[in-house]
Short mmCIF file of N, CA and C in Angstrom, two decimals:
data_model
loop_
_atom_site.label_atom_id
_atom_site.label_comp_id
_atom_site.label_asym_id
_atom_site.label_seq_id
_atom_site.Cartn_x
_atom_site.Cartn_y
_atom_site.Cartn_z
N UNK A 1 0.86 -1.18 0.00
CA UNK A 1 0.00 0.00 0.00
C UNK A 1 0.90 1.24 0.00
N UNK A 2 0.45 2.38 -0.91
CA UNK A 2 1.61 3.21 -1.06
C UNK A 2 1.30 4.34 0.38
N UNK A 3 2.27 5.33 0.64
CA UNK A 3 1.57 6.59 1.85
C UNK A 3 0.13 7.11 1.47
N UNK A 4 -0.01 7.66 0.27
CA UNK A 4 -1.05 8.15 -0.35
C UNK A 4 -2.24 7.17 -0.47
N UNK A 5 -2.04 6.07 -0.42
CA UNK A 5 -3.51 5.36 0.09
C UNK A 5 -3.68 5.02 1.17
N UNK A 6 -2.98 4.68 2.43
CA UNK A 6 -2.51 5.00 3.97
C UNK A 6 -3.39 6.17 3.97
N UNK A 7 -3.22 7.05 3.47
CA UNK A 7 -3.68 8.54 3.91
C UNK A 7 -4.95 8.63 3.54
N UNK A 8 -4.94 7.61 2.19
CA UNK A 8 -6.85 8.06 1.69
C UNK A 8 -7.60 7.24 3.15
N UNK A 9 -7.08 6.11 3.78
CA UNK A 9 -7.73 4.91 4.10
C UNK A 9 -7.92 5.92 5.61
N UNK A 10 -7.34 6.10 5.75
CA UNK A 10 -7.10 6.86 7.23
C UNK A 10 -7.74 7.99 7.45
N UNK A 11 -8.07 9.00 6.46
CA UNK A 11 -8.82 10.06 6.40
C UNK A 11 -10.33 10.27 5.83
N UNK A 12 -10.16 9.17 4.86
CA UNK A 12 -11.56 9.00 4.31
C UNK A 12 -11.38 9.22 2.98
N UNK A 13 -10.95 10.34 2.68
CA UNK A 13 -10.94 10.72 1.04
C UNK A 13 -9.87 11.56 1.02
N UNK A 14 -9.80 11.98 -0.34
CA UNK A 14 -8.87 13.20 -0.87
C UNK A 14 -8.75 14.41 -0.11
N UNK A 15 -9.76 14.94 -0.12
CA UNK A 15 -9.90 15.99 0.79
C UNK A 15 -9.86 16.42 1.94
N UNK A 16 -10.45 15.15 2.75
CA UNK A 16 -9.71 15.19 4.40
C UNK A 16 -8.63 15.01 4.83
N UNK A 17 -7.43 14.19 3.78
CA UNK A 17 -6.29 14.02 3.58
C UNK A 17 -5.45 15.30 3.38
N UNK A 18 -5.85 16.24 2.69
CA UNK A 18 -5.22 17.38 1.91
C UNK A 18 -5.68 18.35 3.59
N UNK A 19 -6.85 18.21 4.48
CA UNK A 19 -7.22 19.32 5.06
C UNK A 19 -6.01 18.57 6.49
N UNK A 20 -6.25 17.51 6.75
CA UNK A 20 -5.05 16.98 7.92
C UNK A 20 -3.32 17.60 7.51
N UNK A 21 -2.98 18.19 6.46
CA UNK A 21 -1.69 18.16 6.38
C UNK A 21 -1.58 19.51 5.39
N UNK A 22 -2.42 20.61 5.84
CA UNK A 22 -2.57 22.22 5.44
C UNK A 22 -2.35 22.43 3.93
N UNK A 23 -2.80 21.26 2.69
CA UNK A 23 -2.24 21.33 1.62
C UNK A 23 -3.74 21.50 0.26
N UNK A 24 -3.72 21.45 -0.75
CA UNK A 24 -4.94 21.82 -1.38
C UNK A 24 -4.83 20.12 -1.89
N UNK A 25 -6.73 20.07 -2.43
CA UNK A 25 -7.06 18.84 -2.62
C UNK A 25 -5.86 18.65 -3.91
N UNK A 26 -6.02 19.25 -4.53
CA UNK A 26 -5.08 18.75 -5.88
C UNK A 26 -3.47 18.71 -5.82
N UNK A 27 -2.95 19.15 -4.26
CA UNK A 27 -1.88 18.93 -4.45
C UNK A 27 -2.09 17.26 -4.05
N UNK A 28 -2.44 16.77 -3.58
CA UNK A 28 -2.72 15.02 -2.87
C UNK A 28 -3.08 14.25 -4.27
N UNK A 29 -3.90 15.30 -5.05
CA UNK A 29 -4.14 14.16 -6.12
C UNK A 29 -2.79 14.01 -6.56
N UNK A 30 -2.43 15.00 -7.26
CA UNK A 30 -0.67 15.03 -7.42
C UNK A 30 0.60 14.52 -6.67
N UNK A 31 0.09 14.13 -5.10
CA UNK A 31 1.26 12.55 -4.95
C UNK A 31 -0.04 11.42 -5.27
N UNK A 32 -0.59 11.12 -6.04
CA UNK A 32 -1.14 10.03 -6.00
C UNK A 32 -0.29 9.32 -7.12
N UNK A 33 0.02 10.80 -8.52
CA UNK A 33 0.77 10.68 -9.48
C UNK A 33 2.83 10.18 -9.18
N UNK A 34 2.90 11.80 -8.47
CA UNK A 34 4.21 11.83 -7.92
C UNK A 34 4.81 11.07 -7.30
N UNK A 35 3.93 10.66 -5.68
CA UNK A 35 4.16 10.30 -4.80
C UNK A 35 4.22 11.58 -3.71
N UNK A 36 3.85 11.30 -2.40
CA UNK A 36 3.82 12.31 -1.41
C UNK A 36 5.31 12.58 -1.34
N UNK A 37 5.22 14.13 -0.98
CA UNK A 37 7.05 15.10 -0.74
C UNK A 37 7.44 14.18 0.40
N UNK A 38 8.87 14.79 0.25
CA UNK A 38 9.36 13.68 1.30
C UNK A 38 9.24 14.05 2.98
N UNK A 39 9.27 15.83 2.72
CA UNK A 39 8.88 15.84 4.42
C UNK A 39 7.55 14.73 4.56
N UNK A 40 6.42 14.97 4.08
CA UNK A 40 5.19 14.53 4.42
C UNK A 40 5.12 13.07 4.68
N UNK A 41 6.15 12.09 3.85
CA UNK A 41 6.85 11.13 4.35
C UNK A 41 7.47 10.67 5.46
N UNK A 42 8.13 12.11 5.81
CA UNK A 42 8.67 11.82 7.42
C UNK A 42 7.62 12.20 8.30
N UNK A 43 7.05 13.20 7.93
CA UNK A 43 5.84 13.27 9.05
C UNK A 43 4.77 11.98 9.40
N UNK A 44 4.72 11.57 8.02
CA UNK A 44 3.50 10.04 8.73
C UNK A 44 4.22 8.99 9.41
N UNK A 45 5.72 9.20 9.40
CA UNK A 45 6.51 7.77 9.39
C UNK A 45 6.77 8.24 11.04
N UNK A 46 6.52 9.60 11.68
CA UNK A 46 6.81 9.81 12.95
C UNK A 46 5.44 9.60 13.63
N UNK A 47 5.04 9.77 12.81
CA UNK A 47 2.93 9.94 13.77
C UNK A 47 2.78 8.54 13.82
N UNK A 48 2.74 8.46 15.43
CA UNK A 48 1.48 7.28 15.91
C UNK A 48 0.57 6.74 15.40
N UNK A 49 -0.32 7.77 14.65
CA UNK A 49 -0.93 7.57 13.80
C UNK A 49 -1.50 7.19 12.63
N UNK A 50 -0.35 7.05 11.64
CA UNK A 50 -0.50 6.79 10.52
C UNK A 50 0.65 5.20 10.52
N UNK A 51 -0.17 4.56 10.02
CA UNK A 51 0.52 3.28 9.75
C UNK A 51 1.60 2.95 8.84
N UNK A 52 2.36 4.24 8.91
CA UNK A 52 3.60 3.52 7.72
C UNK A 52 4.78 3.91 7.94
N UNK A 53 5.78 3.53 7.37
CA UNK A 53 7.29 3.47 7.69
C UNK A 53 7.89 4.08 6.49
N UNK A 54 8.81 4.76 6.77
CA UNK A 54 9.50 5.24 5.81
C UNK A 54 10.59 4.28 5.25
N UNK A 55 10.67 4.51 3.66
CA UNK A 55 11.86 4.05 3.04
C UNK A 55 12.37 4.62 2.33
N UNK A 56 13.61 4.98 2.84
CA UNK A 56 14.76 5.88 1.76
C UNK A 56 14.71 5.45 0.28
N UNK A 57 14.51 4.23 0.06
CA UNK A 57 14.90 4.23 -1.56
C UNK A 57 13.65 4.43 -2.52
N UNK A 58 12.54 4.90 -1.61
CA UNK A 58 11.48 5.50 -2.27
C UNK A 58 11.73 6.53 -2.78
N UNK A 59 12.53 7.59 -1.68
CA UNK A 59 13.09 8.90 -2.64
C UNK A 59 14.82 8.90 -2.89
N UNK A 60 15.12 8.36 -3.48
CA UNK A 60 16.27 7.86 -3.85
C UNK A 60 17.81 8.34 -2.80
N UNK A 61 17.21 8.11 -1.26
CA UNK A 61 18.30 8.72 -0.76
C UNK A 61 18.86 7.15 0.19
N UNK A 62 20.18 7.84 -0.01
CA UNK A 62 20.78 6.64 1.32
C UNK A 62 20.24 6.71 2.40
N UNK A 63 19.98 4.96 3.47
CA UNK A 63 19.64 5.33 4.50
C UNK A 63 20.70 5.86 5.56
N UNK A 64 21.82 5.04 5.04
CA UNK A 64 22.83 5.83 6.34
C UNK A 64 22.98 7.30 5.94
N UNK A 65 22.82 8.10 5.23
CA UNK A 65 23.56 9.38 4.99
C UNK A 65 22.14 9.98 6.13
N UNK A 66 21.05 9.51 5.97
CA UNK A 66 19.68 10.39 7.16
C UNK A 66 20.32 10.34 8.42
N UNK A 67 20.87 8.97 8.45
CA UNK A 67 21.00 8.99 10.38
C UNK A 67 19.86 9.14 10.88
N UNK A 68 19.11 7.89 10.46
CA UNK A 68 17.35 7.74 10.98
C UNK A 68 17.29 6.18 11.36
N UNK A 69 16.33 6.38 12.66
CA UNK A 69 16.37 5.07 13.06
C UNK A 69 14.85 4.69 12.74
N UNK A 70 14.99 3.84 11.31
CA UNK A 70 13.35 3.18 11.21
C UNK A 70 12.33 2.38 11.81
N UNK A 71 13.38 1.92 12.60
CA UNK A 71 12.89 0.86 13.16
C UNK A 71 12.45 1.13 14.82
N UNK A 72 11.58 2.30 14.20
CA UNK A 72 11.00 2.90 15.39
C UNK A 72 9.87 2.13 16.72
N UNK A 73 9.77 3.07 17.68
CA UNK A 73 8.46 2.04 18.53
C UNK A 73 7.19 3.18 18.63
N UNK A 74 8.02 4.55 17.75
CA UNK A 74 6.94 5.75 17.32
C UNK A 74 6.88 6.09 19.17
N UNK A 75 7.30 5.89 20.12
CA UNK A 75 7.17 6.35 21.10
C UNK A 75 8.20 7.89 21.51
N UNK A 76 7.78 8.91 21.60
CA UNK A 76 8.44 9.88 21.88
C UNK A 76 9.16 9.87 23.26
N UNK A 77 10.48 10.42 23.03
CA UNK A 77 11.28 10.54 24.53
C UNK A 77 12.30 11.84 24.17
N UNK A 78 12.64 11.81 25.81
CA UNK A 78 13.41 13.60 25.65
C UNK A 78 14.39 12.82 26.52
N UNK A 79 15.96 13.82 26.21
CA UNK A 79 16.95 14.11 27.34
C UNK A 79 16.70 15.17 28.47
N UNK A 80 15.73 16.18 28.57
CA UNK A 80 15.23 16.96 29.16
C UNK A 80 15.44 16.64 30.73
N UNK A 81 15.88 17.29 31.42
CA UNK A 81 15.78 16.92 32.65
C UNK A 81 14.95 17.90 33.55
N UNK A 82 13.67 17.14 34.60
CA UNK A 82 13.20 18.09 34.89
C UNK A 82 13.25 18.33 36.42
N UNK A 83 13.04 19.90 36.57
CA UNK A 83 13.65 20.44 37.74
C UNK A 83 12.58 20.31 38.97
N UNK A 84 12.06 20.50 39.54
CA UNK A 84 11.42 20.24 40.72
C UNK A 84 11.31 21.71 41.29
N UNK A 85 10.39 22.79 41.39
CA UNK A 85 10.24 24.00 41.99
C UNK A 85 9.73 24.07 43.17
N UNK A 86 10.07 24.03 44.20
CA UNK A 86 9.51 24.12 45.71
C UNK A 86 9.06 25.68 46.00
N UNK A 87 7.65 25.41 45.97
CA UNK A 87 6.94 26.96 46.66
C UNK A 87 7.31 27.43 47.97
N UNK A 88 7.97 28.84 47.81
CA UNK A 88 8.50 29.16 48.89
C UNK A 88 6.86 29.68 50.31
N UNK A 89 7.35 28.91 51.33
CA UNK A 89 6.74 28.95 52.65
C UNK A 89 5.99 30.51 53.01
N UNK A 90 5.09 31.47 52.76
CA UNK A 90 4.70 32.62 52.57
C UNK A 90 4.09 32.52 54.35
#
């Protein structure tokens, strides 16, 4: 199944597809032709949501040159460390 039918199946149609990802209906018909841009590629391949995985040799790039780990669990995590604010005693 290509992204662009992932996206029809998931949204319903053309148009709810094109309104989820701020783009006009005819640009979607146009990856149906093309194929979806490649950000929009990385965006479904990060969303929880959308059932598909990215593959570099769809848009003719190496996978080592991305330095992307595909073989995701789509679960988000941070190095962030967080601080603890104690309300001062008034």
């Amino acid at each position: 199944m290509t992204l662009i039918e992932v996206l029809i199946s998931k949204y319903g149609n053309v148009t709810k597809a094109a309104q989820a990802f701020g783009v006009s209906h005819v640009a979607v018909v146009k990856w149906r032709k093309n194929g979806a841009p490649l950000h929009i590629a990385l965006l479904c391949h990060i969303s929880k949501d959308i059932p598909y995985i990215f593959n570099p040799s769809d848009y003719g790039v190496d996978e080592k040159a991305l330095n992307l780990n595909l073989k995701t669990t789509k679960k988000v995590t941070t190095n962030d460390h967080t601080k603890h604010i104690r309300k001062n005693a008034a």
